[in-house]
Amino acid sequence: MLIKLAWRNLWRTPLRTSTILLAIVIGVLSVILMIGFMSGLMTNMLGNAIQWQTNAIQIHHPDYSLEPDVNLVINDTESIQALIGGESAVTGYSERHIVTGMIASARANRGIRILGVLPEQEAQVTPIKDKLVAGQWLSAEGRSPIVLSNKLADRLKLKLGSKVVLTFSDTHGEVTGGAFRVKGIFISPSASFDDNSVFVRKSDLTEFTGVSGIHEIAIAMEDYQLAPALAIRLSDLLNAEVSVEDWQTLQPYLKTLISSMQSFNYLLLVIFVAAMGLGIINIMLMSVFERTQEFGVLMAVGMAPEKVRGLIVLEAVFLGLTGAGVGVLLALGITDILQTTGIDLSIASEGLAEFGIDTVFYPQVTSSQYITLAFSVLLVSVLSALYPARQIIKQSPIQAMNDKH
């Protein structure tokens, strides 16, 4: 009976009830979409930084991170490969021969990081083959091919087949270099990566440096959250022979980024819930005080104060459940559409590239976030009804019936 009575009481003033319900629905929808937008943005940025710059894990000579030197190579790569190959979480790895030098065309030159790679291995670690806008990825065919970014090609006035000269130091510290032909041009989500990295075959690069070893082994994983645990395990197995670093160690700001995103989501939720609570308590106060005499009559004919409190709380529960339910359903529908179509921000492509974000990304909202928001709305609705209910039941039936509000 209380349930039926509470629902009818709620709709005695349809305009007021509809207004607060609309406010709750819009609030729930806005919060979920904002959380989805920010989570999708940050996840995209994090994923791109790991894929293109740090990878899940990197292995170097113990002193390489302090001062990258062409002579600081990894010894006994075969045992490391065997350990990596035995890890089911690893999706691929790439052995890299890396030097810092200059790239020069007939029009310009600039400093660059040159990565000598095995083409098949690198394609498993860096999604560069999918980002080619012209030409082809490195292969065994051809003489001294090079793959560089579209941004770098524009700055050096290059096109497919253009000749460039790479210069760098060899194992004795002498300046050396050679001519390469542009075989492929790519665009990555990261402007800094596009500006500073080129790919050549490892065999071509070692021919000039005179060092046949590996400077870096980059490891890719499907779930990069497992990288810290794997890095610790590999480090223990390899002792002090090499330095094993996960993406959080290589780029600490990425870990801070995740924490900041979570804090932002919680702050957004708290602000919304607080504002919604004030709205509901205002509605409940007006609704309850308008019916003070009616509650007095109910208590006079024998309704217990606990039931009166329960009736008022039930009204607030219906208000919160209806608003949260409709808001969550609308949010589910919209996010489902956006997760298929994506959010296109091509208009801000240059700005997004500076942060390593794709122009099209997808919102991400977890089931726990839906549940947390719905539960918060319901909880605040109940708490908002307790004060008006207390103000009623602390009066005697005679006082309530004589109320002139």
GROMACS .gro file of C-alpha atoms in nm, residues 112-377:
model
  266
  112ILE     CA    1   6.703   1.235  -3.599
  113ARG     CA    2   6.681   0.905  -3.414
  114ILE     CA    3   6.759   0.618  -3.650
  115LEU     CA    4   6.612   0.278  -3.569
  116GLY     CA    5   6.768  -0.019  -3.743
  117VAL     CA    6   6.511  -0.299  -3.724
  118LEU     CA    7   6.416  -0.638  -3.856
  119PRO     CA    8   6.103  -0.548  -4.061
  120GLU     CA    9   5.889  -0.847  -3.962
  121GLN     CA   10   5.968  -0.811  -3.592
  122GLU     CA   11   5.908  -0.435  -3.583
  123ALA     CA   12   5.569  -0.474  -3.752
  124GLN     CA   13   5.458  -0.685  -3.451
  125VAL     CA   14   5.554  -0.413  -3.204
  126THR     CA   15   5.480  -0.082  -3.376
  127PRO     CA   16   5.161  -0.047  -3.587
  128ILE     CA   17   5.353   0.138  -3.854
  129LYS     CA   18   5.239  -0.076  -4.148
  130ASP     CA   19   4.879   0.031  -4.083
  131LYS     CA   20   4.978   0.399  -4.081
  132LEU     CA   21   5.155   0.414  -4.417
  133VAL     CA   22   5.011   0.684  -4.642
  134ALA     CA   23   5.249   0.618  -4.931
  135GLY     CA   24   5.488   0.348  -5.038
  136GLN     CA   25   5.565   0.027  -4.850
  137TRP     CA   26   5.711  -0.094  -4.525
  138LEU     CA   27   6.072  -0.215  -4.511
  139SER     CA   28   6.151  -0.549  -4.673
  140ALA     CA   29   6.453  -0.756  -4.774
  141GLU     CA   30   6.431  -0.624  -5.130
  142GLY     CA   31   6.591  -0.303  -5.247
  143ARG     CA   32   6.908  -0.118  -5.156
  144SER     CA   33   6.918   0.090  -4.836
  145PRO     CA   34   6.545   0.172  -4.800
  146ILE     CA   35   6.420   0.414  -4.535
  147VAL     CA   36   6.072   0.477  -4.394
  148LEU     CA   37   5.994   0.815  -4.242
  149SER     CA   38   5.697   1.028  -4.141
  150ASN     CA   39   5.489   1.253  -4.362
  151LYS     CA   40   5.580   1.546  -4.137
  152LEU     CA   41   5.951   1.482  -4.186
  153ALA     CA   42   5.905   1.433  -4.560
  154ASP     CA   43   5.734   1.772  -4.584
  155ARG     CA   44   6.010   1.947  -4.390
  156LEU     CA   45   6.287   1.792  -4.599
  157LYS     CA   46   6.088   1.820  -4.925
  158LEU     CA   47   6.095   1.444  -4.985
  159LYS     CA   48   5.876   1.202  -5.175
  160LEU     CA   49   5.886   0.831  -5.256
  161GLY     CA   50   6.219   0.743  -5.417
  162SER     CA   51   6.392   1.058  -5.291
  163LYS     CA   52   6.750   1.025  -5.176
  164VAL     CA   53   6.854   1.118  -4.821
  165VAL     CA   54   7.187   1.098  -4.644
  166LEU     CA   55   7.214   0.974  -4.285
  167THR     CA   56   7.522   1.067  -4.082
  168PHE     CA   57   7.611   0.937  -3.735
  169SER     CA   58   7.905   0.810  -3.528
  170ASP     CA   59   8.048   0.461  -3.561
  171THR     CA   60   8.194   0.240  -3.289
  172HIS     CA   61   8.520   0.441  -3.287
  173GLY     CA   62   8.347   0.776  -3.260
  174GLU     CA   63   8.419   0.866  -3.620
  175VAL     CA   64   8.150   1.029  -3.831
  176THR     CA   65   8.012   0.794  -4.093
  177GLY     CA   66   7.694   0.759  -4.293
  178GLY     CA   67   7.534   0.658  -4.616
  179ALA     CA   68   7.265   0.729  -4.873
  180PHE     CA   69   6.913   0.585  -4.842
  181ARG     CA   70   6.603   0.591  -5.062
  182VAL     CA   71   6.257   0.674  -4.927
  183LYS     CA   72   6.047   0.358  -4.954
  184GLY     CA   73   5.754   0.445  -4.730
  185ILE     CA   74   5.590   0.743  -4.562
  186PHE     CA   75   5.372   0.711  -4.251
  187ILE     CA   76   5.165   0.926  -4.018
  188SER     CA   77   5.157   0.835  -3.649
  189PRO     CA   78   4.931   0.988  -3.380
  190SER     CA   79   5.236   1.144  -3.213
  191ALA     CA   80   5.385   1.462  -3.355
  192SER     CA   81   5.710   1.415  -3.158
  193PHE     CA   82   5.756   1.061  -3.292
  194ASP     CA   83   5.691   1.180  -3.648
  195ASP     CA   84   5.945   1.456  -3.602
  196ASN     CA   85   6.228   1.248  -3.460
  197SER     CA   86   6.221   0.888  -3.584
  198VAL     CA   87   6.309   0.705  -3.903
  199PHE     CA   88   6.331   0.331  -3.975
  200VAL     CA   89   6.596   0.147  -4.173
  201ARG     CA   90   6.696  -0.216  -4.192
  202LYS     CA   91   6.921  -0.331  -3.910
  203SER     CA   92   7.167  -0.490  -4.152
  204ASP     CA   93   7.210  -0.161  -4.343
  205LEU     CA   94   7.273   0.037  -4.025
  206THR     CA   95   7.520  -0.207  -3.867
  207GLU     CA   96   7.720  -0.203  -4.186
  208PHE     CA   97   7.803   0.163  -4.124
  209THR     CA   98   7.835   0.164  -3.743
  210GLY     CA   99   8.052  -0.145  -3.727
  211VAL     CA  100   7.855  -0.278  -3.428
  212SER     CA  101   7.655  -0.596  -3.481
  213GLY     CA  102   7.482  -0.604  -3.143
  214ILE     CA  103   7.139  -0.495  -3.025
  215HIS     CA  104   7.080  -0.174  -2.831
  216GLU     CA  105   6.716  -0.231  -2.743
  217ILE     CA  106   6.459  -0.509  -2.731
  218ALA     CA  107   6.106  -0.365  -2.739
  219ILE     CA  108   5.827  -0.590  -2.611
  220ALA     CA  109   5.459  -0.555  -2.700
  221MET     CA  110   5.174  -0.688  -2.485
  222GLU     CA  111   4.799  -0.712  -2.535
  223ASP     CA  112   4.738  -0.590  -2.179
  224TYR     CA  113   4.998  -0.331  -2.090
  225GLN     CA  114   4.881  -0.330  -1.728
  226LEU     CA  115   5.062  -0.662  -1.691
  227ALA     CA  116   5.392  -0.505  -1.798
  228PRO     CA  117   5.525  -0.406  -1.450
  229ALA     CA  118   5.489  -0.762  -1.317
  230LEU     CA  119   5.653  -0.912  -1.627
  231ALA     CA  120   5.937  -0.658  -1.613
  232ILE     CA  121   6.011  -0.755  -1.252
  233ARG     CA  122   6.004  -1.125  -1.340
  234LEU     CA  123   6.236  -1.083  -1.639
  235SER     CA  124   6.471  -0.863  -1.438
  236ASP     CA  125   6.499  -1.128  -1.165
  237LEU     CA  126   6.567  -1.402  -1.420
  238LEU     CA  127   6.830  -1.199  -1.606
  239ASN     CA  128   6.993  -1.066  -1.287
  240ALA     CA  129   7.206  -0.755  -1.356
  241GLU     CA  130   7.301  -0.846  -1.712
  242VAL     CA  131   7.050  -0.603  -1.864
  243SER     CA  132   6.813  -0.326  -1.762
  244VAL     CA  133   6.443  -0.420  -1.789
  245GLU     CA  134   6.203  -0.125  -1.770
  246ASP     CA  135   5.826  -0.115  -1.815
  247TRP     CA  136   5.634   0.178  -1.964
  248GLN     CA  137   5.560   0.328  -1.621
  249THR     CA  138   5.933   0.350  -1.546
  250LEU     CA  139   6.020   0.480  -1.891
  251GLN     CA  140   5.748   0.746  -1.887
  252PRO     CA  141   5.634   0.818  -1.527
  253TYR     CA  142   5.397   1.089  -1.648
  254LEU     CA  143   5.177   0.819  -1.806
  255LYS     CA  144   5.111   0.665  -1.465
  256THR     CA  145   5.034   1.010  -1.327
  257LEU     CA  146   4.797   1.063  -1.620
  258ILE     CA  147   4.592   0.757  -1.523
  259SER     CA  148   4.567   0.872  -1.159
  260SER     CA  149   4.465   1.221  -1.268
  261MET     CA  150   4.195   1.081  -1.495
  262GLN     CA  151   4.049   0.872  -1.213
  263SER     CA  152   4.057   1.171  -0.976
  264PHE     CA  153   3.881   1.386  -1.237
  265ASN     CA  154   3.606   1.127  -1.280
  266TYR     CA  155   3.547   1.105  -0.905
  267LEU     CA  156   3.546   1.485  -0.871
  268LEU     CA  157   3.292   1.513  -1.152
  269LEU     CA  158   3.073   1.253  -0.982
  270VAL     CA  159   3.092   1.428  -0.644
  271ILE     CA  160   2.999   1.768  -0.793
  272PHE     CA  161   2.703   1.622  -0.980
  273VAL     CA  162   2.575   1.421  -0.682
  274ALA     CA  163   2.603   1.722  -0.451
  275ALA     CA  164   2.412   1.948  -0.691
  276MET     CA  165   2.149   1.680  -0.750
  277GLY     CA  166   2.111   1.625  -0.374
  278LEU     CA  167   2.034   1.993  -0.321
  279GLY     CA  168   1.770   1.979  -0.594
  280ILE     CA  169   1.601   1.668  -0.454
  281ILE     CA  170   1.598   1.793  -0.096
  282ASN     CA  171   1.440   2.119  -0.215
  283ILE     CA  172   1.168   1.930  -0.402
  284MET     CA  173   1.105   1.697  -0.109
  285LEU     CA  174   1.081   1.985   0.140
  286MET     CA  175   0.821   2.163  -0.070
  287SER     CA  176   0.628   1.845  -0.138
  288VAL     CA  177   0.626   1.729   0.224
  289PHE     CA  178   0.550   2.064   0.389
  290GLU     CA  179   0.259   2.123   0.150
  291ARG     CA  180   0.106   1.801   0.284
  292THR     CA  181   0.177   1.852   0.655
  293GLN     CA  182  -0.194   1.845   0.741
  294GLU     CA  183  -0.242   1.524   0.541
  295PHE     CA  184   0.039   1.356   0.730
  296GLY     CA  185  -0.119   1.478   1.054
  297VAL     CA  186  -0.446   1.308   0.958
  298LEU     CA  187  -0.262   0.984   0.871
  299MET     CA  188  -0.086   0.983   1.208
  300ALA     CA  189  -0.414   1.069   1.384
  301VAL     CA  190  -0.590   0.765   1.234
  302GLY     CA  191  -0.309   0.535   1.349
  303MET     CA  192  -0.027   0.537   1.095
  304ALA     CA  193   0.301   0.487   1.280
  305PRO     CA  194   0.569   0.754   1.244
  306GLU     CA  195   0.803   0.491   1.092
  307LYS     CA  196   0.552   0.432   0.813
  308VAL     CA  197   0.518   0.804   0.752
  309ARG     CA  198   0.897   0.825   0.723
  310GLY     CA  199   0.894   0.521   0.494
  311LEU     CA  200   0.631   0.681   0.272
  312ILE     CA  201   0.838   0.997   0.226
  313VAL     CA  202   1.159   0.800   0.165
  314LEU     CA  203   0.979   0.581  -0.091
  315GLU     CA  204   0.879   0.890  -0.286
  316ALA     CA  205   1.245   0.995  -0.300
  317VAL     CA  206   1.352   0.642  -0.398
  318PHE     CA  207   1.107   0.642  -0.690
  319LEU     CA  208   1.237   0.983  -0.793
  320GLY     CA  209   1.599   0.868  -0.788
  321LEU     CA  210   1.534   0.527  -0.947
  322THR     CA  211   1.332   0.673  -1.233
  323GLY     CA  212   1.580   0.953  -1.306
  324ALA     CA  213   1.889   0.732  -1.278
  325GLY     CA  214   1.729   0.449  -1.476
  326VAL     CA  215   1.623   0.668  -1.768
  327GLY     CA  216   1.957   0.855  -1.764
  328VAL     CA  217   2.163   0.535  -1.765
  329LEU     CA  218   1.954   0.380  -2.045
  330LEU     CA  219   1.996   0.691  -2.261
  331ALA     CA  220   2.369   0.698  -2.186
  332LEU     CA  221   2.403   0.329  -2.277
  333GLY     CA  222   2.235   0.392  -2.611
  334ILE     CA  223   2.444   0.699  -2.697
  335THR     CA  224   2.777   0.548  -2.589
  336ASP     CA  225   2.698   0.232  -2.784
  337ILE     CA  226   2.651   0.442  -3.098
  338LEU     CA  227   2.968   0.645  -3.031
  339GLN     CA  228   3.170   0.329  -2.968
  340THR     CA  229   3.080   0.226  -3.323
  341THR     CA  230   3.111   0.560  -3.502
  342GLY     CA  231   3.377   0.717  -3.279
  343ILE     CA  232   3.418   1.085  -3.193
  344ASP     CA  233   3.578   1.271  -3.482
  345LEU     CA  234   3.794   1.568  -3.384
  346SER     CA  235   3.973   1.611  -3.715
  347ILE     CA  236   3.922   1.984  -3.686
  348ALA     CA  237   4.177   1.983  -3.401
  349SER     CA  238   4.414   1.728  -3.554
  350GLU     CA  239   4.730   1.937  -3.511
  351GLY     CA  240   4.664   2.006  -3.145
  352LEU     CA  241   4.575   1.642  -3.074
  353ALA     CA  242   4.893   1.522  -3.247
  354GLU     CA  243   5.101   1.721  -3.000
  355PHE     CA  244   4.954   1.502  -2.724
  356GLY     CA  245   4.969   1.181  -2.926
  357ILE     CA  246   4.591   1.144  -2.965
  358ASP     CA  247   4.411   1.008  -3.272
  359THR     CA  248   4.165   1.238  -3.445
  360VAL     CA  249   3.898   0.969  -3.399
  361PHE     CA  250   3.867   0.801  -3.061
  362TYR     CA  251   3.600   0.607  -2.875
  363PRO     CA  252   3.436   0.680  -2.538
  364GLN     CA  253   3.492   0.425  -2.264
  365VAL     CA  254   3.256   0.374  -1.972
  366THR     CA  255   3.289   0.067  -1.752
  367SER     CA  256   2.994  -0.118  -1.601
  368SER     CA  257   3.123  -0.028  -1.253
  369GLN     CA  258   3.098   0.343  -1.342
  370TYR     CA  259   2.735   0.300  -1.451
  371ILE     CA  260   2.656   0.115  -1.129
  372THR     CA  261   2.843   0.363  -0.909
  373LEU     CA  262   2.661   0.660  -1.059
  374ALA     CA  263   2.316   0.496  -1.036
  375PHE     CA  264   2.380   0.388  -0.677
  376SER     CA  265   2.501   0.737  -0.585
  377VAL     CA  266   2.184   0.894  -0.726
   0.00000   0.00000   0.00000
